[in-house]
C-alpha positions as a printed Julia matrix, in Angstrom:
88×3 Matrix{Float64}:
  30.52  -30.64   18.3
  27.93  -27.6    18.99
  29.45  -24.69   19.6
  28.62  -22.73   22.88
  27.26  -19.34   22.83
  28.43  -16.99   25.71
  25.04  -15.12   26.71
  26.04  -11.84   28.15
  28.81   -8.94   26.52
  29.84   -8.83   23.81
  33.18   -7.42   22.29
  33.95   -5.47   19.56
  34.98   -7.97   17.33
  32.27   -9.94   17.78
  30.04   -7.04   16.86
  32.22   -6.44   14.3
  31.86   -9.93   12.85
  27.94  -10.04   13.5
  27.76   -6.88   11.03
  30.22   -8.67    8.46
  28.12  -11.1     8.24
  24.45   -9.07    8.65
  26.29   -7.23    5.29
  27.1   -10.17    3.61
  23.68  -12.08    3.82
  21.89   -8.04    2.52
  24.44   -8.36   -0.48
  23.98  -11.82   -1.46
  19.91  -11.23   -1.34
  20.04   -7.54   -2.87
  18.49   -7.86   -5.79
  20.07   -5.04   -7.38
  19.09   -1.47   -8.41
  17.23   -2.17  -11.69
  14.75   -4.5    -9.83
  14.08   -2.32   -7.04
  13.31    0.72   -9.83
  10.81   -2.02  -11.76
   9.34   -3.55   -9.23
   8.57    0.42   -7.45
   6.84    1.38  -10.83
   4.92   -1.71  -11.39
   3.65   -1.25   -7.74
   2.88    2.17   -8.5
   1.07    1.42  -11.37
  -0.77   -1.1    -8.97
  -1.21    1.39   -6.2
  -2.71    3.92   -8.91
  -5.25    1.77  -10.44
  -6.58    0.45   -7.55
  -7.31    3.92   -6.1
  -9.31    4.67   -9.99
 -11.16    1.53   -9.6
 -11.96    1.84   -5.74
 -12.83    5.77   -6.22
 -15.18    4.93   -9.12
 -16.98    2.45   -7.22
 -17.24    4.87   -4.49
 -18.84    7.45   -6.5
 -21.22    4.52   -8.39
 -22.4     3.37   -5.12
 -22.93    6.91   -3.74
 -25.05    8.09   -6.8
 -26.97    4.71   -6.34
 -27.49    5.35   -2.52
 -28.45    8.84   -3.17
 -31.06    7.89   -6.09
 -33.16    6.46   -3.27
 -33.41   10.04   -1.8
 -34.94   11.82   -4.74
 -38.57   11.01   -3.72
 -38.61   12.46   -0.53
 -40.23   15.81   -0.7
 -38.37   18.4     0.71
 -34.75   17.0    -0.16
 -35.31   15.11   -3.13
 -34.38   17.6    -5.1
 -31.18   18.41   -3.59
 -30.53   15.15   -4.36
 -31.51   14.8    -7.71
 -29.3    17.71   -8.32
 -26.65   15.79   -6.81
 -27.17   12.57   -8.39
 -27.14   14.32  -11.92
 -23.82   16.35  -11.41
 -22.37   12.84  -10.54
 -23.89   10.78  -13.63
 -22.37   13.86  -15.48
C-alpha cells in the first residue's frame, strides 16, 4: 500500500524527522575528513598547474602574435623590444 503524502503544513515533527533523515543520508555519504583534505590538495595541485601551463601558452602565443609586428616601421621596434624581454 502507497503511502499518501499530505501536500500543505507541515508540523514540527515532521520537520524534525525530514532533518533526521537529511543528517543521516550527509553522514552515511561523508566521506570523512582525510579525503576531503586529499582530494582539496590534489585539486589544488590541479588548479595550479593548469594556470602555469595556460599562462605559458598565453605568453608563447603573445610573443608569436607580436613577432609579426616587428616589420612595420614605426612600431616594429617597440615590438621587437617587447618580443625579446618575453623570449628572455
Amino acid at each position: 500500500m502507497v503511502k499518501k503524502v499530505r501536500v500543505g503544513k507541515r508540523t514540527s515533527a515532521e520537520y524534525q524527522a525530514i532533518g533526521k533523515l537529511i543528517e543521516d543520508m550527509y553522514l552515511v555519504n561523508s566521506p570523512g575528513q582525510p579525503k576531503v583534505l586529499w582530494f582539496s590538495f590534489l585539486r589544488g595541485l590541479a588548479y595550479g598547474l593548469g594556470i602555469f601551463l595556460a599562462g605559458t601558452l598565453v605568453i608563447a602565443l603573445l610573443a608569436w602574435i607580436l613577432s609579426f609586428f616587428d616589420q612595420i616601421p614605426i612600431i616594429g621596434p617597440i615590438f621587437e623590444n617587447i618580443v625579446n624581454n618575453l623570449d628572455k
